[in-house]
């Protein structure tokens, strides 16, 4: 269900590259959709989990294609697409995301077309420069 890969870039550079690539493809990444888990958890629990941020992003045309029909409105629970970036105990930078291709296949029909092919293809482009090639 989830894909985890290592980034060859630093933490901040990984975040910046993902956001820039997404915007280049017409995706929306509003500031309010960026979550600093490290800051939030430290503030609430006093626990420092290390660098850990989440970018939520949306390709509006793909979302609209699915959400026009009531049968697909349940997918709103998985929107917007989310990519987590964190630094591991080993000092390396990792990212994880939902496997949209697999999710599309599980639903079939129009969801397979939109999520399984269109969104999944875009996500591959968004992440192309920020994953270690043999991950």
PDB file of N, CA and C in Angstrom, residues 9-86:
ATOM      1  N   UNK A   9      19.217  13.332  -2.089  1.00  0.00           N
ATOM      2  CA  UNK A   9      19.334  14.751  -1.767  1.00  0.00           C
ATOM      3  C   UNK A   9      19.185  14.969  -0.267  1.00  0.00           C
ATOM      4  N   UNK A  10      19.540  16.157   0.193  1.00  0.00           N
ATOM      5  CA  UNK A  10      19.329  16.524   1.580  1.00  0.00           C
ATOM      6  C   UNK A  10      17.844  16.709   1.867  1.00  0.00           C
ATOM      7  N   UNK A  11      17.519  16.843   3.128  1.00  0.00           N
ATOM      8  CA  UNK A  11      16.122  16.944   3.566  1.00  0.00           C
ATOM      9  C   UNK A  11      15.396  18.119   2.911  1.00  0.00           C
ATOM     10  N   UNK A  12      15.909  19.320   3.087  1.00  0.00           N
ATOM     11  CA  UNK A  12      15.254  20.513   2.538  1.00  0.00           C
ATOM     12  C   UNK A  12      15.232  20.490   1.007  1.00  0.00           C
ATOM     13  N   UNK A  13      16.325  20.019   0.409  1.00  0.00           N
ATOM     14  CA  UNK A  13      16.390  19.960  -1.055  1.00  0.00           C
ATOM     15  C   UNK A  13      15.375  18.959  -1.611  1.00  0.00           C
ATOM     16  N   UNK A  14      15.184  17.855  -0.911  1.00  0.00           N
ATOM     17  CA  UNK A  14      14.186  16.865  -1.341  1.00  0.00           C
ATOM     18  C   UNK A  14      12.802  17.490  -1.339  1.00  0.00           C
ATOM     19  N   UNK A  15      12.461  18.173  -0.259  1.00  0.00           N
ATOM     20  CA  UNK A  15      11.150  18.834  -0.172  1.00  0.00           C
ATOM     21  C   UNK A  15      10.977  19.866  -1.284  1.00  0.00           C
ATOM     22  N   UNK A  16      11.989  20.692  -1.476  1.00  0.00           N
ATOM     23  CA  UNK A  16      11.907  21.747  -2.491  1.00  0.00           C
ATOM     24  C   UNK A  16      11.773  21.159  -3.898  1.00  0.00           C
ATOM     25  N   UNK A  17      12.508  20.092  -4.195  1.00  0.00           N
ATOM     26  CA  UNK A  17      12.473  19.491  -5.522  1.00  0.00           C
ATOM     27  C   UNK A  17      11.118  18.842  -5.789  1.00  0.00           C
ATOM     28  N   UNK A  18      10.568  18.153  -4.794  1.00  0.00           N
ATOM     29  CA  UNK A  18       9.247  17.540  -4.960  1.00  0.00           C
ATOM     30  C   UNK A  18       8.208  18.613  -5.262  1.00  0.00           C
ATOM     31  N   UNK A  19       8.218  19.670  -4.475  1.00  0.00           N
ATOM     32  CA  UNK A  19       7.239  20.742  -4.669  1.00  0.00           C
ATOM     33  C   UNK A  19       7.401  21.410  -6.034  1.00  0.00           C
ATOM     34  N   UNK A  20       8.615  21.706  -6.418  1.00  0.00           N
ATOM     35  CA  UNK A  20       8.854  22.354  -7.715  1.00  0.00           C
ATOM     36  C   UNK A  20       8.419  21.458  -8.866  1.00  0.00           C
ATOM     37  N   UNK A  21       8.762  20.179  -8.790  1.00  0.00           N
ATOM     38  CA  UNK A  21       8.371  19.245  -9.846  1.00  0.00           C
ATOM     39  C   UNK A  21       6.856  19.121  -9.945  1.00  0.00           C
ATOM     40  N   UNK A  22       6.189  19.068  -8.800  1.00  0.00           N
ATOM     41  CA  UNK A  22       4.728  18.970  -8.797  1.00  0.00           C
ATOM     42  C   UNK A  22       4.114  20.206  -9.451  1.00  0.00           C
ATOM     43  N   UNK A  23       4.591  21.366  -9.075  1.00  0.00           N
ATOM     44  CA  UNK A  23       4.065  22.609  -9.647  1.00  0.00           C
ATOM     45  C   UNK A  23       4.330  22.688 -11.148  1.00  0.00           C
ATOM     46  N   UNK A  24       5.487  22.192 -11.588  1.00  0.00           N
ATOM     47  CA  UNK A  24       5.800  22.186 -13.018  1.00  0.00           C
ATOM     48  C   UNK A  24       4.804  21.347 -13.814  1.00  0.00           C
ATOM     49  N   UNK A  25       4.225  20.333 -13.172  1.00  0.00           N
ATOM     50  CA  UNK A  25       3.240  19.467 -13.831  1.00  0.00           C
ATOM     51  C   UNK A  25       1.806  19.961 -13.641  1.00  0.00           C
ATOM     52  N   UNK A  26       1.652  21.132 -13.024  1.00  0.00           N
ATOM     53  CA  UNK A  26       0.315  21.700 -12.834  1.00  0.00           C
ATOM     54  C   UNK A  26      -0.379  21.280 -11.557  1.00  0.00           C
ATOM     55  N   UNK A  27       0.343  20.614 -10.667  1.00  0.00           N
ATOM     56  CA  UNK A  27      -0.230  20.216  -9.387  1.00  0.00           C
ATOM     57  C   UNK A  27      -0.244  21.421  -8.455  1.00  0.00           C
ATOM     58  N   UNK A  28      -1.145  21.410  -7.494  1.00  0.00           N
ATOM     59  CA  UNK A  28      -1.251  22.471  -6.495  1.00  0.00           C
ATOM     60  C   UNK A  28      -0.656  21.967  -5.185  1.00  0.00           C
ATOM     61  N   UNK A  29       0.192  22.799  -4.568  1.00  0.00           N
ATOM     62  CA  UNK A  29       0.808  22.479  -3.278  1.00  0.00           C
ATOM     63  C   UNK A  29       0.671  23.710  -2.388  1.00  0.00           C
ATOM     64  N   UNK A  30      -0.530  23.978  -1.884  1.00  0.00           N
ATOM     65  CA  UNK A  30      -0.724  25.165  -1.050  1.00  0.00           C
ATOM     66  C   UNK A  30       0.095  25.106   0.243  1.00  0.00           C
ATOM     67  N   UNK A  31       0.535  26.269   0.688  1.00  0.00           N
ATOM     68  CA  UNK A  31       1.325  26.352   1.926  1.00  0.00           C
ATOM     69  C   UNK A  31       0.604  25.692   3.098  1.00  0.00           C
ATOM     70  N   UNK A  32      -0.718  25.862   3.148  1.00  0.00           N
ATOM     71  CA  UNK A  32      -1.470  25.291   4.280  1.00  0.00           C
ATOM     72  C   UNK A  32      -1.479  23.765   4.257  1.00  0.00           C
ATOM     73  N   UNK A  33      -1.053  23.157   3.150  1.00  0.00           N
ATOM     74  CA  UNK A  33      -1.013  21.699   3.045  1.00  0.00           C
ATOM     75  C   UNK A  33       0.353  21.121   3.391  1.00  0.00           C
ATOM     76  N   UNK A  34       1.245  21.938   3.909  1.00  0.00           N
ATOM     77  CA  UNK A  34       2.562  21.463   4.313  1.00  0.00           C
ATOM     78  C   UNK A  34       2.556  21.301   5.836  1.00  0.00           C
ATOM     79  N   UNK A  35       2.895  20.111   6.295  1.00  0.00           N
ATOM     80  CA  UNK A  35       2.822  19.814   7.721  1.00  0.00           C
ATOM     81  C   UNK A  35       4.225  19.490   8.249  1.00  0.00           C
ATOM     82  N   UNK A  36       4.637  20.193   9.280  1.00  0.00           N
ATOM     83  CA  UNK A  36       5.927  19.935   9.926  1.00  0.00           C
ATOM     84  C   UNK A  36       5.669  19.045  11.140  1.00  0.00           C
ATOM     85  N   UNK A  37       5.737  17.726  10.933  1.00  0.00           N
ATOM     86  CA  UNK A  37       5.459  16.775  12.018  1.00  0.00           C
ATOM     87  C   UNK A  37       6.458  16.915  13.153  1.00  0.00           C
ATOM     88  N   UNK A  38       7.715  17.163  12.831  1.00  0.00           N
ATOM     89  CA  UNK A  38       8.726  17.312  13.868  1.00  0.00           C
ATOM     90  C   UNK A  38       8.341  18.443  14.819  1.00  0.00           C
ATOM     91  N   UNK A  39       8.028  19.595  14.268  1.00  0.00           N
ATOM     92  CA  UNK A  39       7.652  20.755  15.083  1.00  0.00           C
ATOM     93  C   UNK A  39       6.379  20.489  15.880  1.00  0.00           C
ATOM     94  N   UNK A  40       5.355  19.977  15.197  1.00  0.00           N
ATOM     95  CA  UNK A  40       4.055  19.771  15.851  1.00  0.00           C
ATOM     96  C   UNK A  40       4.129  18.767  16.991  1.00  0.00           C
ATOM     97  N   UNK A  41       4.790  17.637  16.765  1.00  0.00           N
ATOM     98  CA  UNK A  41       4.873  16.626  17.825  1.00  0.00           C
ATOM     99  C   UNK A  41       5.745  17.082  18.981  1.00  0.00           C
ATOM    100  N   UNK A  42       6.804  17.825  18.669  1.00  0.00           N
ATOM    101  CA  UNK A  42       7.651  18.343  19.748  1.00  0.00           C
ATOM    102  C   UNK A  42       6.867  19.329  20.604  1.00  0.00           C
ATOM    103  N   UNK A  43       6.059  20.144  19.958  1.00  0.00           N
ATOM    104  CA  UNK A  43       5.250  21.134  20.678  1.00  0.00           C
ATOM    105  C   UNK A  43       4.197  20.454  21.563  1.00  0.00           C
ATOM    106  N   UNK A  44       3.557  19.427  21.055  1.00  0.00           N
ATOM    107  CA  UNK A  44       2.458  18.774  21.779  1.00  0.00           C
ATOM    108  C   UNK A  44       2.941  17.735  22.790  1.00  0.00           C
ATOM    109  N   UNK A  45       3.976  16.954  22.414  1.00  0.00           N
ATOM    110  CA  UNK A  45       4.392  15.847  23.285  1.00  0.00           C
ATOM    111  C   UNK A  45       5.759  16.050  23.918  1.00  0.00           C
ATOM    112  N   UNK A  46       6.524  17.041  23.425  1.00  0.00           N
ATOM    113  CA  UNK A  46       7.877  17.238  23.921  1.00  0.00           C
ATOM    114  C   UNK A  46       8.864  16.256  23.300  1.00  0.00           C
ATOM    115  N   UNK A  47       8.416  15.458  22.351  1.00  0.00           N
ATOM    116  CA  UNK A  47       9.252  14.447  21.711  1.00  0.00           C
ATOM    117  C   UNK A  47       9.757  14.951  20.368  1.00  0.00           C
ATOM    118  N   UNK A  48      11.071  14.852  20.177  1.00  0.00           N
ATOM    119  CA  UNK A  48      11.651  15.251  18.896  1.00  0.00           C
ATOM    120  C   UNK A  48      11.844  14.005  18.045  1.00  0.00           C
ATOM    121  N   UNK A  49      11.064  13.878  16.983  1.00  0.00           N
ATOM    122  CA  UNK A  49      11.142  12.708  16.101  1.00  0.00           C
ATOM    123  C   UNK A  49      12.152  12.911  14.978  1.00  0.00           C
ATOM    124  N   UNK A  50      12.815  14.057  14.955  1.00  0.00           N
ATOM    125  CA  UNK A  50      13.755  14.358  13.884  1.00  0.00           C
ATOM    126  C   UNK A  50      13.024  14.969  12.700  1.00  0.00           C
ATOM    127  N   UNK A  51      13.765  15.426  11.702  1.00  0.00           N
ATOM    128  CA  UNK A  51      13.150  16.064  10.540  1.00  0.00           C
ATOM    129  C   UNK A  51      12.090  15.163   9.908  1.00  0.00           C
ATOM    130  N   UNK A  52      10.887  15.681   9.789  1.00  0.00           N
ATOM    131  CA  UNK A  52       9.762  14.898   9.271  1.00  0.00           C
ATOM    132  C   UNK A  52       8.683  15.874   8.815  1.00  0.00           C
ATOM    133  N   UNK A  53       8.475  15.932   7.501  1.00  0.00           N
ATOM    134  CA  UNK A  53       7.448  16.828   6.957  1.00  0.00           C
ATOM    135  C   UNK A  53       6.585  16.090   5.951  1.00  0.00           C
ATOM    136  N   UNK A  54       5.413  16.634   5.753  1.00  0.00           N
ATOM    137  CA  UNK A  54       4.457  16.059   4.816  1.00  0.00           C
ATOM    138  C   UNK A  54       4.047  17.134   3.815  1.00  0.00           C
ATOM    139  N   UNK A  55       4.057  16.774   2.540  1.00  0.00           N
ATOM    140  CA  UNK A  55       3.535  17.637   1.479  1.00  0.00           C
ATOM    141  C   UNK A  55       2.262  17.001   0.951  1.00  0.00           C
ATOM    142  N   UNK A  56       1.203  17.768   0.955  1.00  0.00           N
ATOM    143  CA  UNK A  56      -0.047  17.305   0.366  1.00  0.00           C
ATOM    144  C   UNK A  56      -0.224  18.073  -0.928  1.00  0.00           C
ATOM    145  N   UNK A  57      -0.543  17.360  -1.992  1.00  0.00           N
ATOM    146  CA  UNK A  57      -0.646  17.999  -3.299  1.00  0.00           C
ATOM    147  C   UNK A  57      -1.797  17.416  -4.093  1.00  0.00           C
ATOM    148  N   UNK A  58      -2.301  18.221  -5.015  1.00  0.00           N
ATOM    149  CA  UNK A  58      -3.475  17.820  -5.785  1.00  0.00           C
ATOM    150  C   UNK A  58      -3.302  18.176  -7.254  1.00  0.00           C
ATOM    151  N   UNK A  59      -3.705  17.263  -8.100  1.00  0.00           N
ATOM    152  CA  UNK A  59      -3.819  17.556  -9.522  1.00  0.00           C
ATOM    153  C   UNK A  59      -5.312  17.749  -9.744  1.00  0.00           C
ATOM    154  N   UNK A  60      -5.779  18.995  -9.788  1.00  0.00           N
ATOM    155  CA  UNK A  60      -7.217  19.301  -9.766  1.00  0.00           C
ATOM    156  C   UNK A  60      -8.039  18.622 -10.859  1.00  0.00           C
ATOM    157  N   UNK A  61      -7.496  18.497 -12.054  1.00  0.00           N
ATOM    158  CA  UNK A  61      -8.258  17.883 -13.135  1.00  0.00           C
ATOM    159  C   UNK A  61      -8.523  16.413 -12.840  1.00  0.00           C
ATOM    160  N   UNK A  62      -7.529  15.715 -12.343  1.00  0.00           N
ATOM    161  CA  UNK A  62      -7.701  14.298 -11.996  1.00  0.00           C
ATOM    162  C   UNK A  62      -8.721  14.144 -10.876  1.00  0.00           C
ATOM    163  N   UNK A  63      -8.627  14.991  -9.863  1.00  0.00           N
ATOM    164  CA  UNK A  63      -9.583  14.926  -8.754  1.00  0.00           C
ATOM    165  C   UNK A  63     -11.003  15.168  -9.251  1.00  0.00           C
ATOM    166  N   UNK A  64     -11.167  16.157 -10.098  1.00  0.00           N
ATOM    167  CA  UNK A  64     -12.503  16.482 -10.617  1.00  0.00           C
ATOM    168  C   UNK A  64     -13.076  15.327 -11.426  1.00  0.00           C
ATOM    169  N   UNK A  65     -12.238  14.653 -12.221  1.00  0.00           N
ATOM    170  CA  UNK A  65     -12.708  13.515 -13.015  1.00  0.00           C
ATOM    171  C   UNK A  65     -13.345  12.456 -12.130  1.00  0.00           C
ATOM    172  N   UNK A  66     -12.762  12.235 -10.970  1.00  0.00           N
ATOM    173  CA  UNK A  66     -13.266  11.194 -10.076  1.00  0.00           C
ATOM    174  C   UNK A  66     -14.438  11.668  -9.223  1.00  0.00           C
ATOM    175  N   UNK A  67     -14.347  12.887  -8.730  1.00  0.00           N
ATOM    176  CA  UNK A  67     -15.330  13.339  -7.746  1.00  0.00           C
ATOM    177  C   UNK A  67     -16.642  13.812  -8.352  1.00  0.00           C
ATOM    178  N   UNK A  68     -16.754  13.793  -9.664  1.00  0.00           N
ATOM    179  CA  UNK A  68     -18.024  14.129 -10.308  1.00  0.00           C
ATOM    180  C   UNK A  68     -19.107  13.090 -10.015  1.00  0.00           C
ATOM    181  N   UNK A  69     -18.690  11.854  -9.782  1.00  0.00           N
ATOM    182  CA  UNK A  69     -19.639  10.767  -9.569  1.00  0.00           C
ATOM    183  C   UNK A  69     -19.684  10.377  -8.094  1.00  0.00           C
ATOM    184  N   UNK A  70     -20.897  10.204  -7.585  1.00  0.00           N
ATOM    185  CA  UNK A  70     -21.059   9.819  -6.182  1.00  0.00           C
ATOM    186  C   UNK A  70     -20.307   8.537  -5.838  1.00  0.00           C
ATOM    187  N   UNK A  71     -20.245   7.605  -6.770  1.00  0.00           N
ATOM    188  CA  UNK A  71     -19.598   6.322  -6.495  1.00  0.00           C
ATOM    189  C   UNK A  71     -18.111   6.479  -6.174  1.00  0.00           C
ATOM    190  N   UNK A  72     -17.513   7.609  -6.567  1.00  0.00           N
ATOM    191  CA  UNK A  72     -16.091   7.828  -6.311  1.00  0.00           C
ATOM    192  C   UNK A  72     -15.827   8.851  -5.215  1.00  0.00           C
ATOM    193  N   UNK A  73     -16.853   9.452  -4.670  1.00  0.00           N
ATOM    194  CA  UNK A  73     -16.652  10.503  -3.662  1.00  0.00           C
ATOM    195  C   UNK A  73     -15.966   9.983  -2.407  1.00  0.00           C
ATOM    196  N   UNK A  74     -16.065   8.685  -2.157  1.00  0.00           N
ATOM    197  CA  UNK A  74     -15.367   8.115  -1.004  1.00  0.00           C
ATOM    198  C   UNK A  74     -13.848   8.288  -1.121  1.00  0.00           C
ATOM    199  N   UNK A  75     -13.370   8.460  -2.346  1.00  0.00           N
ATOM    200  CA  UNK A  75     -11.935   8.647  -2.562  1.00  0.00           C
ATOM    201  C   UNK A  75     -11.414   9.965  -1.990  1.00  0.00           C
ATOM    202  N   UNK A  76     -12.328  10.860  -1.658  1.00  0.00           N
ATOM    203  CA  UNK A  76     -11.918  12.120  -1.044  1.00  0.00           C
ATOM    204  C   UNK A  76     -11.085  11.859   0.207  1.00  0.00           C
ATOM    205  N   UNK A  77     -11.316  10.738   0.870  1.00  0.00           N
ATOM    206  CA  UNK A  77     -10.552  10.389   2.071  1.00  0.00           C
ATOM    207  C   UNK A  77      -9.062  10.194   1.773  1.00  0.00           C
ATOM    208  N   UNK A  78      -8.728   9.960   0.507  1.00  0.00           N
ATOM    209  CA  UNK A  78      -7.328   9.767   0.123  1.00  0.00           C
ATOM    210  C   UNK A  78      -6.761  10.987  -0.590  1.00  0.00           C
ATOM    211  N   UNK A  79      -7.515  12.056  -0.617  1.00  0.00           N
ATOM    212  CA  UNK A  79      -7.080  13.263  -1.311  1.00  0.00           C
ATOM    213  C   UNK A  79      -6.803  14.361  -0.289  1.00  0.00           C
ATOM    214  N   UNK A  80      -5.881  15.217  -0.540  1.00  0.00           N
ATOM    215  CA  UNK A  80      -4.962  15.226  -1.668  1.00  0.00           C
ATOM    216  C   UNK A  80      -3.882  14.164  -1.499  1.00  0.00           C
ATOM    217  N   UNK A  81      -3.130  13.921  -2.559  1.00  0.00           N
ATOM    218  CA  UNK A  81      -2.013  12.981  -2.501  1.00  0.00           C
ATOM    219  C   UNK A  81      -1.008  13.486  -1.467  1.00  0.00           C
ATOM    220  N   UNK A  82      -0.430  12.571  -0.732  1.00  0.00           N
ATOM    221  CA  UNK A  82       0.469  12.932   0.350  1.00  0.00           C
ATOM    222  C   UNK A  82       1.822  12.260   0.172  1.00  0.00           C
ATOM    223  N   UNK A  83       2.878  13.037   0.338  1.00  0.00           N
ATOM    224  CA  UNK A  83       4.235  12.502   0.318  1.00  0.00           C
ATOM    225  C   UNK A  83       4.907  12.930   1.614  1.00  0.00           C
ATOM    226  N   UNK A  84       5.413  11.961   2.350  1.00  0.00           N
ATOM    227  CA  UNK A  84       6.120  12.231   3.597  1.00  0.00           C
ATOM    228  C   UNK A  84       7.623  12.181   3.338  1.00  0.00           C
ATOM    229  N   UNK A  85       8.350  13.110   3.934  1.00  0.00           N
ATOM    230  CA  UNK A  85       9.809  13.149   3.821  1.00  0.00           C
ATOM    231  C   UNK A  85      10.370  13.209   5.237  1.00  0.00           C
ATOM    232  N   UNK A  86      11.329  12.349   5.529  1.00  0.00           N
ATOM    233  CA  UNK A  86      11.919  12.352   6.864  1.00  0.00           C
ATOM    234  C   UNK A  86      13.377  11.939   6.802  1.00  0.00           C
TER     235      UNK A  86
END
